[in-house]
Coordinates of C-alpha atoms in Angstrom, one line a residue:
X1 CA -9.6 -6.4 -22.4
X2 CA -7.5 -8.6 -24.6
X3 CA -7.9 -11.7 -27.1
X4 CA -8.8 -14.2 -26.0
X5 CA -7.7 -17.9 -26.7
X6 CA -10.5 -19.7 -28.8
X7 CA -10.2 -23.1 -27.1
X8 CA -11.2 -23.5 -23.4
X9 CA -7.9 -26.3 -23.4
X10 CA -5.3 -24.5 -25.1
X11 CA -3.6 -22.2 -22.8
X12 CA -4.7 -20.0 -20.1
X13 CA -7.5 -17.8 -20.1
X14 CA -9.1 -15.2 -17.5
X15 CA -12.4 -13.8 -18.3
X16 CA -14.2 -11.0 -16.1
X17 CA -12.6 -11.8 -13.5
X18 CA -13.8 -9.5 -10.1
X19 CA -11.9 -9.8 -7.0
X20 CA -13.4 -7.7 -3.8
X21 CA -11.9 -7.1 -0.7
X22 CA -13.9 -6.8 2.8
X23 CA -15.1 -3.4 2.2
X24 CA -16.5 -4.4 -1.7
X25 CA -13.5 -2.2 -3.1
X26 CA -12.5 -4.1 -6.3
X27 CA -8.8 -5.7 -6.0
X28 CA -9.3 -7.2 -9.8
X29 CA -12.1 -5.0 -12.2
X30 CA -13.6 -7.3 -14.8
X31 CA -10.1 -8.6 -15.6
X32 CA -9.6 -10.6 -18.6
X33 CA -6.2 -11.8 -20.5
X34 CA -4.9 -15.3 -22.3
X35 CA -1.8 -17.0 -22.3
X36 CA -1.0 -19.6 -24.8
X37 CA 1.1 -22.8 -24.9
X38 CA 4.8 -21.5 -25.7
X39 CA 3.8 -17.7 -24.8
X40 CA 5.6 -15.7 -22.0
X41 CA 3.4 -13.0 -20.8
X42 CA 4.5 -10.4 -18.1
X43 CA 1.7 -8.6 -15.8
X44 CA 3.3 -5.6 -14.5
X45 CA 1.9 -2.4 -12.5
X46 CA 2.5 -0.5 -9.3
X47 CA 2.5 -2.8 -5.7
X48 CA -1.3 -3.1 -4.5
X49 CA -2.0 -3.2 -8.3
X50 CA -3.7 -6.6 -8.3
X51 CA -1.0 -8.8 -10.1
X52 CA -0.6 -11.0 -7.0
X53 CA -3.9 -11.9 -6.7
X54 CA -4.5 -12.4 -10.5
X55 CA -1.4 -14.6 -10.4
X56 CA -2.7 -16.4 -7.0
X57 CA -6.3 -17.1 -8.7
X58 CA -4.9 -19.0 -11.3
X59 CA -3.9 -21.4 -8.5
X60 CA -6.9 -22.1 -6.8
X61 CA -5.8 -19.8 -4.3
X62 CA -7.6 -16.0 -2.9
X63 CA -6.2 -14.7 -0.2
X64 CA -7.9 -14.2 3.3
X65 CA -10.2 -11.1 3.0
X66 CA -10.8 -11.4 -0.2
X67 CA -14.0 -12.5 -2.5
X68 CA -14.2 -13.9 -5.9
X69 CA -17.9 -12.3 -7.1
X70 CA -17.6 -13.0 -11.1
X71 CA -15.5 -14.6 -13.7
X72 CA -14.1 -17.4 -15.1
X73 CA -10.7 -19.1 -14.6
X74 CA -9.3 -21.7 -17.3
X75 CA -5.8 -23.5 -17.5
X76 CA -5.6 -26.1 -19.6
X77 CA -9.3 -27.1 -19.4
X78 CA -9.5 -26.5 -15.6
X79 CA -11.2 -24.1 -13.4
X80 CA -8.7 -23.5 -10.4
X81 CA -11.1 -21.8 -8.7
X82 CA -13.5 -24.4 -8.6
X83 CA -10.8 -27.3 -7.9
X84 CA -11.3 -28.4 -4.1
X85 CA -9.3 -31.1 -1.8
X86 CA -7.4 -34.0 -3.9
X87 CA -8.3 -32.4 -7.0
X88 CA -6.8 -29.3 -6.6
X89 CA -3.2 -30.6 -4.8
X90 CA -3.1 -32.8 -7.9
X91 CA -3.7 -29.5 -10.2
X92 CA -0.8 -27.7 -8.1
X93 CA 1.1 -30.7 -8.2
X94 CA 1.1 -31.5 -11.9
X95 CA -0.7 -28.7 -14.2
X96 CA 0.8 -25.2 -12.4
X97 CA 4.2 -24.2 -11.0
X98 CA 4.3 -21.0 -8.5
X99 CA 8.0 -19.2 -7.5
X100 CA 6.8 -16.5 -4.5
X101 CA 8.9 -13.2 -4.7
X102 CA 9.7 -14.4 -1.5
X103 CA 12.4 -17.8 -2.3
X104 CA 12.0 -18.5 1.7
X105 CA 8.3 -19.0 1.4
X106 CA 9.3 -22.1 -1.3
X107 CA 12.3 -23.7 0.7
X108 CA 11.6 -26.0 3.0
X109 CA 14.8 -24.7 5.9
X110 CA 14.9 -28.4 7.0
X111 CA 15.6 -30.0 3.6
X112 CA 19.0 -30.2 1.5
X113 CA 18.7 -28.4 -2.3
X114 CA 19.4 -31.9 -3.6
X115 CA 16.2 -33.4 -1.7
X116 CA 13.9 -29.9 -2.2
X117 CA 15.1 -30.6 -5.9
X118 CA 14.5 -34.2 -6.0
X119 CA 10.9 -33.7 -4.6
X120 CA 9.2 -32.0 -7.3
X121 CA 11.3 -33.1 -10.3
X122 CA 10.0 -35.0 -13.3
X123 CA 11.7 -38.0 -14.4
X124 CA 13.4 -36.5 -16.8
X125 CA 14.8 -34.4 -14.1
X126 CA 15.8 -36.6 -11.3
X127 CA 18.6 -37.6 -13.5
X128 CA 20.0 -34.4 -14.2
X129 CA 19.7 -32.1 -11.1
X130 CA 23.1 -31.1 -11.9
X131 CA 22.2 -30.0 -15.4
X132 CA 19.3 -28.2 -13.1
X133 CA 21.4 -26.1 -11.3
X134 CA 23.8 -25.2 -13.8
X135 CA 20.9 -23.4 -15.9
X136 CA 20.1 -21.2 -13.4
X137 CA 24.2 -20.1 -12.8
X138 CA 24.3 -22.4 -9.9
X139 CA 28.1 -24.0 -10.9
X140 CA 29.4 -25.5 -7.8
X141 CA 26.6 -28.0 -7.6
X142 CA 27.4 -30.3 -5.2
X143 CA 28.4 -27.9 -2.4
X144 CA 25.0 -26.3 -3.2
X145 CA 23.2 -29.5 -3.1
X146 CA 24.0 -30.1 0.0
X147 CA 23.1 -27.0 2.0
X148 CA 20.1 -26.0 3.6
X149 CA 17.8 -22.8 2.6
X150 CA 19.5 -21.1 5.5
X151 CA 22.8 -21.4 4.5
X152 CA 22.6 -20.0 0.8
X153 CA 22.7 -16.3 -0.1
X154 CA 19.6 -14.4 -0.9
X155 CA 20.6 -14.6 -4.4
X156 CA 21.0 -18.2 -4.3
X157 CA 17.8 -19.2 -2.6
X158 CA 16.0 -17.2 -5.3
X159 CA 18.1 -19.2 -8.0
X160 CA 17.1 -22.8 -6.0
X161 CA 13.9 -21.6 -6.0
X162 CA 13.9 -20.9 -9.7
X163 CA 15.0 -24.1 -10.4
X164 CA 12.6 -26.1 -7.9
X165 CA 9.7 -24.5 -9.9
X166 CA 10.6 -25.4 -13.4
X167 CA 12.0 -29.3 -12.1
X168 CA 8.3 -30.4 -12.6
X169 CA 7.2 -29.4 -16.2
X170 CA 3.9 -27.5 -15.3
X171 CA 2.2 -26.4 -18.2
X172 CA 2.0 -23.3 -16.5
X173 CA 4.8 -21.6 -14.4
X174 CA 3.9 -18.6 -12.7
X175 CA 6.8 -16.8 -11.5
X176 CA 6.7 -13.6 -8.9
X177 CA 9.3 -11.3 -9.1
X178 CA 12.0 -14.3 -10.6
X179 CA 14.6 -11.5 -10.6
X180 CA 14.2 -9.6 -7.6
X181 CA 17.8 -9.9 -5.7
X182 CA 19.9 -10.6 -8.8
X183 CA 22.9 -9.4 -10.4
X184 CA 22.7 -8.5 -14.0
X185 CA 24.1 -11.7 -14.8
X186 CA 22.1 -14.1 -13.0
X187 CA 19.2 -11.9 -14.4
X188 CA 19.9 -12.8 -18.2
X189 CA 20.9 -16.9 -16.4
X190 CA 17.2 -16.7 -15.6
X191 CA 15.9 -15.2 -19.2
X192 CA 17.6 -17.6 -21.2
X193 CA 16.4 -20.3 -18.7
X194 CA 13.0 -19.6 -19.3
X195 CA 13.1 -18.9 -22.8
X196 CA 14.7 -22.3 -23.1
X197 CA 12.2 -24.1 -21.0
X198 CA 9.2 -22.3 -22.9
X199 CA 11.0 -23.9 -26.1
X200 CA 11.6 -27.5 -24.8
X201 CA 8.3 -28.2 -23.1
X202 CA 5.6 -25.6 -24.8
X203 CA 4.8 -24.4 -21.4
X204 CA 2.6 -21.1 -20.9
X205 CA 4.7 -18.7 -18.8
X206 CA 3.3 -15.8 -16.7
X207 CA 5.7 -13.3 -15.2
X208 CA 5.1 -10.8 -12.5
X209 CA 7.5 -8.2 -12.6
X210 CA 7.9 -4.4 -11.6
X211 CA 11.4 -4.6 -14.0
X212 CA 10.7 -3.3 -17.7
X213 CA 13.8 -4.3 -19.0
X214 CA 13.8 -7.4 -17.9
X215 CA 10.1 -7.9 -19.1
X216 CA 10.9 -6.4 -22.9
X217 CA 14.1 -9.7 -23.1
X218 CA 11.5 -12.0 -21.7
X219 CA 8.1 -11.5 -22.4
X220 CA 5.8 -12.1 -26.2
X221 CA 3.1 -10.0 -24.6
X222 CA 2.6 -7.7 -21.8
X223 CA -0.3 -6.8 -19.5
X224 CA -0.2 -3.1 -17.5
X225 CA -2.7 -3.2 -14.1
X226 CA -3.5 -0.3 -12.3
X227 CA -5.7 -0.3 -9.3
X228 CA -7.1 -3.7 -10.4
X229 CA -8.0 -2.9 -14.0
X230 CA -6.2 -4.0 -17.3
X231 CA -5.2 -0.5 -18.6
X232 CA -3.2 -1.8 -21.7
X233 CA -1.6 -5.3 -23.2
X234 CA -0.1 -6.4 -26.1
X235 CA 3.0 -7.2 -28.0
X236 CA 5.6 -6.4 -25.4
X237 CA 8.2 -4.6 -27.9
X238 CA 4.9 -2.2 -29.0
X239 CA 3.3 -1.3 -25.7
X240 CA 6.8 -0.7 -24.3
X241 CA 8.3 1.7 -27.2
X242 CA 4.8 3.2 -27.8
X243 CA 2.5 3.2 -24.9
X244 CA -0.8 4.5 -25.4
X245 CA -1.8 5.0 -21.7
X246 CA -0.6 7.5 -19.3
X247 CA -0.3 5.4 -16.7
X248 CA 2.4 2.9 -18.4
X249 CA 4.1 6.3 -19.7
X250 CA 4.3 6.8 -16.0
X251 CA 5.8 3.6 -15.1
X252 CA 8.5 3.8 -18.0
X253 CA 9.8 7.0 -17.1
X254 CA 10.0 5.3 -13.3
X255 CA 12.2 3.3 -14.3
X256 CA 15.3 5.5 -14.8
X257 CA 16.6 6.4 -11.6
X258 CA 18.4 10.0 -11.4
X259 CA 21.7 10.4 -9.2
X260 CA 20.8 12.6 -6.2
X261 CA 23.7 14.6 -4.9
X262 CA 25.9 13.2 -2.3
X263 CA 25.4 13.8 1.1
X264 CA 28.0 16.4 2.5
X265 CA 30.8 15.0 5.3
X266 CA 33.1 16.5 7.7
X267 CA 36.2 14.2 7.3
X268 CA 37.6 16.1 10.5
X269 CA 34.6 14.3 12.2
X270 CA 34.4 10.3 14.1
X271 CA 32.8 8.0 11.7
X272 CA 29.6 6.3 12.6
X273 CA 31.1 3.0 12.1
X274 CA 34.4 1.9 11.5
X275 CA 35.6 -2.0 10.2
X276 CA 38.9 -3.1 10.0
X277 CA 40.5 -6.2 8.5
X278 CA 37.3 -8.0 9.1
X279 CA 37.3 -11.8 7.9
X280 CA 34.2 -13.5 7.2
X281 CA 33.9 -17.5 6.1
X282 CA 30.6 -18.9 5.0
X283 CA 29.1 -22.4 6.2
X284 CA 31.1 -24.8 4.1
X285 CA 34.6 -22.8 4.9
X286 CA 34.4 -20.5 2.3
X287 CA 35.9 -17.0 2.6
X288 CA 33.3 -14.4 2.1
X289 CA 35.2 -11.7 2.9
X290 CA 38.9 -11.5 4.0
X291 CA 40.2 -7.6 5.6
X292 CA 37.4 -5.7 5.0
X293 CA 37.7 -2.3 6.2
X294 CA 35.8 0.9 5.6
X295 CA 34.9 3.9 7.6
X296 CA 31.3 5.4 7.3
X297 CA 30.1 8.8 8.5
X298 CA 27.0 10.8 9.5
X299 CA 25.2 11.1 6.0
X300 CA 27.5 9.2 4.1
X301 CA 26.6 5.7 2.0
X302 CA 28.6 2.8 1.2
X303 CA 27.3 0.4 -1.6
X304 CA 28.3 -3.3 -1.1
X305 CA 28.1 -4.5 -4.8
X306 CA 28.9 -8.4 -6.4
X307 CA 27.6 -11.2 -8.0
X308 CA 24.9 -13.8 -6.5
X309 CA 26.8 -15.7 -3.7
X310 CA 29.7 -13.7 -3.6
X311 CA 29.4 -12.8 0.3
X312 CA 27.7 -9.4 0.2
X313 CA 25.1 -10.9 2.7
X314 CA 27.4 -12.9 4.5
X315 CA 29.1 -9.6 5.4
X316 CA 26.2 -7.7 6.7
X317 CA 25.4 -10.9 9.0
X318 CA 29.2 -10.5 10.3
X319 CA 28.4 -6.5 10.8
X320 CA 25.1 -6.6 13.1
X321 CA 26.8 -10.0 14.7
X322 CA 24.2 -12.3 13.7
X323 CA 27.3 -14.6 11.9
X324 CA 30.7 -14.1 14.0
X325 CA 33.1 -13.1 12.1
X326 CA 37.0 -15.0 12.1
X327 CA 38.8 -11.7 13.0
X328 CA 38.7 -8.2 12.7
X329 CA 37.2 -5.0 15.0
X330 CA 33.8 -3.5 14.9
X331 CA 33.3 -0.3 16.3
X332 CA 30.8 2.1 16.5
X333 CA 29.9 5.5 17.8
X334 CA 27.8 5.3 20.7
X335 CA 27.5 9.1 22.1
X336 CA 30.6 11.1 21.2
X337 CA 33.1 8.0 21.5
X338 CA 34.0 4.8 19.4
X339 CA 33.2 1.6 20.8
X340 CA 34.4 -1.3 20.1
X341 CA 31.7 -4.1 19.7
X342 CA 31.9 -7.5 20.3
X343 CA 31.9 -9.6 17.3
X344 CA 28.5 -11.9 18.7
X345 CA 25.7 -10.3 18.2
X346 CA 24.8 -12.1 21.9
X347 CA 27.4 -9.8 23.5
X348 CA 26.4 -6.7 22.6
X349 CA 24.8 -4.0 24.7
X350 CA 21.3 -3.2 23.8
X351 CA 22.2 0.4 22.1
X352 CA 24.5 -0.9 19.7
X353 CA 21.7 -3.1 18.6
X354 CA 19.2 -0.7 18.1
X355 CA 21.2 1.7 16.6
X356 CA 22.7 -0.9 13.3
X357 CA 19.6 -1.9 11.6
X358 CA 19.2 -4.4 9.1
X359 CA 16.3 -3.9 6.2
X360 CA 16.1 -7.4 5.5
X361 CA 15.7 -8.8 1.3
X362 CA 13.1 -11.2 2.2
X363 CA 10.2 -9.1 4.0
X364 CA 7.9 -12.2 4.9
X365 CA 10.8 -13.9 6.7
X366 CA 11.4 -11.1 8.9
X367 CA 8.1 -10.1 9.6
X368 CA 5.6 -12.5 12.3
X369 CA 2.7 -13.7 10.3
X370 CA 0.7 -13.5 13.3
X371 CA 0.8 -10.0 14.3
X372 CA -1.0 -7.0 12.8
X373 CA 1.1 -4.4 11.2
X374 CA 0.6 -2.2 14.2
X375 CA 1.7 -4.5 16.9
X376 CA 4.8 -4.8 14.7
X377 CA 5.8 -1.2 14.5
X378 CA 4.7 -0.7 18.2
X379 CA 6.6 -3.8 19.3
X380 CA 9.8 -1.9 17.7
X381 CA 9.1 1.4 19.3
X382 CA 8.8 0.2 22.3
X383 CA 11.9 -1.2 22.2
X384 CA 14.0 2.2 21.7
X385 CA 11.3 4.1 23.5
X386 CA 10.0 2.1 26.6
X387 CA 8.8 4.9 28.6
X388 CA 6.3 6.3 25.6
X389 CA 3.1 5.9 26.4
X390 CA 0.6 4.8 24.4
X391 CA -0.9 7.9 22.5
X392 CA 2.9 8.8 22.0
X393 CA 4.1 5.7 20.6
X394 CA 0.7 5.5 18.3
X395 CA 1.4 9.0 16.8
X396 CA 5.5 7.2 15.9
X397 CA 3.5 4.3 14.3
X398 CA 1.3 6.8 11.9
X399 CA 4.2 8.4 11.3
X400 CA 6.3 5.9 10.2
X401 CA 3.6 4.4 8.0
X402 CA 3.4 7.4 6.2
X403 CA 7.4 7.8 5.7
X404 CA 7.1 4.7 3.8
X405 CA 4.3 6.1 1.5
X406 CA 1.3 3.5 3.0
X407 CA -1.6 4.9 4.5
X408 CA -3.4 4.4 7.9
X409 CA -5.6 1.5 6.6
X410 CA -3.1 -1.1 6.2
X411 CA -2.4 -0.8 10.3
X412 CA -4.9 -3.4 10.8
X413 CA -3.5 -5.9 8.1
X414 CA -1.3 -9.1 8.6
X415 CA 1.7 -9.8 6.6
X416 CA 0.2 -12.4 4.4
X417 CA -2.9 -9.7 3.3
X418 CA 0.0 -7.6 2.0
X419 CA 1.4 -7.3 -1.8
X420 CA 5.6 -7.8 -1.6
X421 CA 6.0 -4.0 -2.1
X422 CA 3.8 -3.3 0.7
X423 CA 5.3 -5.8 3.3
X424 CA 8.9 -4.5 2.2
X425 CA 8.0 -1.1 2.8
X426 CA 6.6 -2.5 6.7
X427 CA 9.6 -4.1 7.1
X428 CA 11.4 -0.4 5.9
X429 CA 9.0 1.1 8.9
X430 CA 10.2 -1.4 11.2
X431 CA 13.8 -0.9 11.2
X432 CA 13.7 3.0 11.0
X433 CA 11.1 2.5 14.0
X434 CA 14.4 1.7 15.9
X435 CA 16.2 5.2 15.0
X436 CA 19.5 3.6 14.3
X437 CA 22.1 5.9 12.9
X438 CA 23.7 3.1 10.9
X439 CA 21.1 1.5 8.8
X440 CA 22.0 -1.7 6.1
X441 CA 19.7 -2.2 2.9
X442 CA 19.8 -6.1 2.3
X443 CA 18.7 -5.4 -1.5
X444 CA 15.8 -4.0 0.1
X445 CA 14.5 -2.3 -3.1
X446 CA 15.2 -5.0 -5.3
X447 CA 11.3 -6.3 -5.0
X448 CA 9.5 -2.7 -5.8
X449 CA 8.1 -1.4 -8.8
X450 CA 9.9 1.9 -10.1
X451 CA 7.5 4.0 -8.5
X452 CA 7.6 2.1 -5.4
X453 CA 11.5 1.7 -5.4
X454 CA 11.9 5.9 -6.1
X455 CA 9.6 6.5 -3.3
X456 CA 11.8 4.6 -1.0
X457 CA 14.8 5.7 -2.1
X458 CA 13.7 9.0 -1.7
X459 CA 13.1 8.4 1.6
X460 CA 16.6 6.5 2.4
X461 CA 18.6 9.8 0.8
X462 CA 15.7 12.2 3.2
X463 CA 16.6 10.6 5.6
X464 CA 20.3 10.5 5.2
X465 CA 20.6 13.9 4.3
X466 CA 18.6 15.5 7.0
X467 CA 19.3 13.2 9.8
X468 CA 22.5 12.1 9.2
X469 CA 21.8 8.6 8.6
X470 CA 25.1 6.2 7.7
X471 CA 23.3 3.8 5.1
X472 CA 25.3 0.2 3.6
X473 CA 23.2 -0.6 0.6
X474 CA 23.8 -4.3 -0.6
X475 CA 22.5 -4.2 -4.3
X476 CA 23.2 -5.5 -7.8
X477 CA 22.1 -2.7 -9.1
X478 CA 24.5 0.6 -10.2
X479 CA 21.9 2.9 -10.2
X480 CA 20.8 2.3 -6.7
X481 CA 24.1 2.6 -5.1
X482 CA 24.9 5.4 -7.4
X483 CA 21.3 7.2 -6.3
X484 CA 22.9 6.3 -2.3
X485 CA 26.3 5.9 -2.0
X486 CA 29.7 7.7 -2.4
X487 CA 31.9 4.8 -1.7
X488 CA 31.6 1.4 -3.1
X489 CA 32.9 -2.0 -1.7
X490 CA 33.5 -4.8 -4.3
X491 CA 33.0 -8.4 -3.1
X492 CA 33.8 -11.1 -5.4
X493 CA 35.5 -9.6 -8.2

């Protein structure tokens, strides 16, 4: 499908492209699309669609177990696919610009922002890395500068990442996700960003994206994949107010989340977890969070909402230990009694960590790239179960996987052969493999596609609801903590 551009050097174009895994199932069906010089074009569809590895091919890159069997590639005159050795590190280097939905996979931990920054900029750049930051809502610039990955938020690290992509003046930026983990405000930062960027330097821009609003203030055109084939394109504002397949019907009406009822509480009862006055400071001496306290019972949700870099991370690192907080009490219901937990994560006894999970934002950070999915989830039953056997704790893996909506086939995989939705659902898995009673959502939705993130929050409120589950969602977004939570907690504001 699709027009394509008329000039083999003017723009981007994809024709026929066929993409086959192992088994000769078709990850990409004869796919074909343009992108011209100044055009902003979002791909969008369902995790395990096939955006990825469109998005990948157009640098050079196909992902291990996967075949390119027809097609042709061109971006600006070059055939990524065909680019080998200095040639192609020159064509990533100069022509093409790729932001991960994962920021971490993009940040060097060692480096400062200012030297991550200073690497790839153009020299039109160097001298304004300031000017850099500031356009992706990044204000305090010179405390940002110089930090490491590590000690930014997960908002922040996307925004760095963001800006890292754009310092070079590709003539193609390919960005995965860009939003993914931002408030509303940082979101539109981003938009106008882009927009301006596209403006300035008549770069092509192609945006991967499970968010239709986000896509309909961004993009000129618009691409729906399902399953590997391009089921409908076109102007953005057209397919979007007047779809013509069912399919991107299905993924607009997705997109509206519906409040689910609350989950009932005895008041009379312990709470799960109870803070008080807890004090958090980030790296550079910052307060993140001064007297926090909030109780949170058996099938009860707390959203943690703020702006980018307001603390809402910082907090959850204080909660499970993992930062120590300056003062305050932690304690949680172990049994029938309140216990008090010691503020080092170190320190704790090994019940109190299973039983506060964390379902981290950035799912190929937290997962080990080489171990197979099912190692993973047996690793983490093991841990709560030790005495299970093997055909015991093999049955809890199956299971699991299919609480998370994923099938048996994907046991076998390694993180880096999954899509982002699929390796944040594994991560999901993974923490509920545990059986914590208190678990934290690190914006873990914020990554999915509508169907994907409904499925999963589906699950969460199941979950909460029938077990009893205590959930702390950290989210930008209303309509998630609204779909979770009865209390709120406001950081920043």
């Amino acid at each position: 499908m699709g027009e394509l551009s008329p000039s083999r050097n003017d723009g981007v174009r994809v024709e026929g492209l066929v993409v086959e895994d192992m088994a000769g199932r078709p990850v990409l069906d004869a796919a074909s699309l343009a992108v011209l010089p100044r055009e902003i074009r979002a791909v969008v569809g369902e995790s395990g669609s096939g955006k990825t590895t469109l998005a990948l091919a157009l640098l050079g890159r196909v992902r291990k177990g996967l075949t390119v069997k027809s097609g042709e590639i061109s971006v600006f005159g070059k055939d990524a696919l065909k680019l080998k050795g200095k040639a192609l590190r020159s064509y990533r280097r100069n022509d093409v610009s790729w932001l991960s939905q994962d920021p971490a996979l993009s940040l060097t931990p060692h480096m400062r922002v200012g030297e991550l920054l200073r690497e790839v900029s153009s020299a039109e750049l160097k001298s304004d890395i300031d000017q850099l930051l500031r356009s992706v809502g990044l204000n305090e610039v010179q405390g940002i500068l110089r930090r490491k990955p590590w000690e930014l938020s997960g908002g922040q690290r996307r925004r760095v990442a963001i800006a890292r992509a754009v310092a070079a003046r590709p003539k193609l930026l390919v960005l995965d996700e860009p939003t993914a983990g931002l408030d509303a405000t940082a979101a539109q930062d981003v938009t106008q960003m882009i927009v301006g960027l596209r403006e300035r330097s008549g770069m092509a821009v192609m945006v991967i994206t499970h968010d239709l609003s986000f896509a309909s203030k961004l993009a000129d055109t618009i691409t729906v994949i399902e399953k590997g084939k391009i089921v409908e394109e076109g102007a953005c504002k057209a397919v979007l107010e007047a779809p013509r397949s069912c399919y991107t019907q299905e993924l607009i009406r997705a997109q509206a989340l519906s409040s689910c009822d609350k989950a009932n509480q005895d008041d009379a009862s312990l709470p799960l977890l109870r803070v008080s006055d807890l004090t958090v400071t980030t790296p550079d001496g910052k307060t993140a969070a001064s007297a926090v306290s909030f109780e949170l019972h058996a099938g009860e949700g707390l959203a943690i909402l703020g702006p980018s870099g307001a603390g809402k991370s910082t907090i959850v690192s204080a909660l499970v230990g993992s930062r120590v907080a300056d003062s305050g009490k932690i304690e949680l219901r172990i049994g029938e009694n309140l216990e008090e937990l010691p503020l080092a994560r170190e320190d704790r006894e090994i019940e109190s960590l299973l039983s506060m999970q964390v379902i981290p934002q950035d799912p190929a950070a937290s997962l080990n790239p080489a171990l197979s999915v099912d190692v993973q989830l047996d690793r983490a039953v093991s841990r709560r179960h030790p005495d299970w056997g093997n055909p015991r704790r093999n049955g809890k893996v199956v299971s699991l996987i299919e609480l998370v909506g994923l099938n048996e086939g994907i046991l076998s995989a390694r993180p880096r052969a999954l899509s982002g939705g699929q390796a944040q659902r594994i991560a999901i898995a993974r923490s509920l493999a545990h059986e914590p009673r208190v678990l934290i959502c690190d914006e873990s939705t914020s990554a999915l596609d509508a169907t994907t993130q409904k499925g999963v929050l589906d699950v969460l409120a199941r979950l909460r609801d029938r077990e009893g589950l205590a959930l702390i969602v950290v989210t930008h977004s209303e309509q998630v903590a609204s779909f979770l939570c009865s209390k709120t907690l406001m950081v920043g504001i």
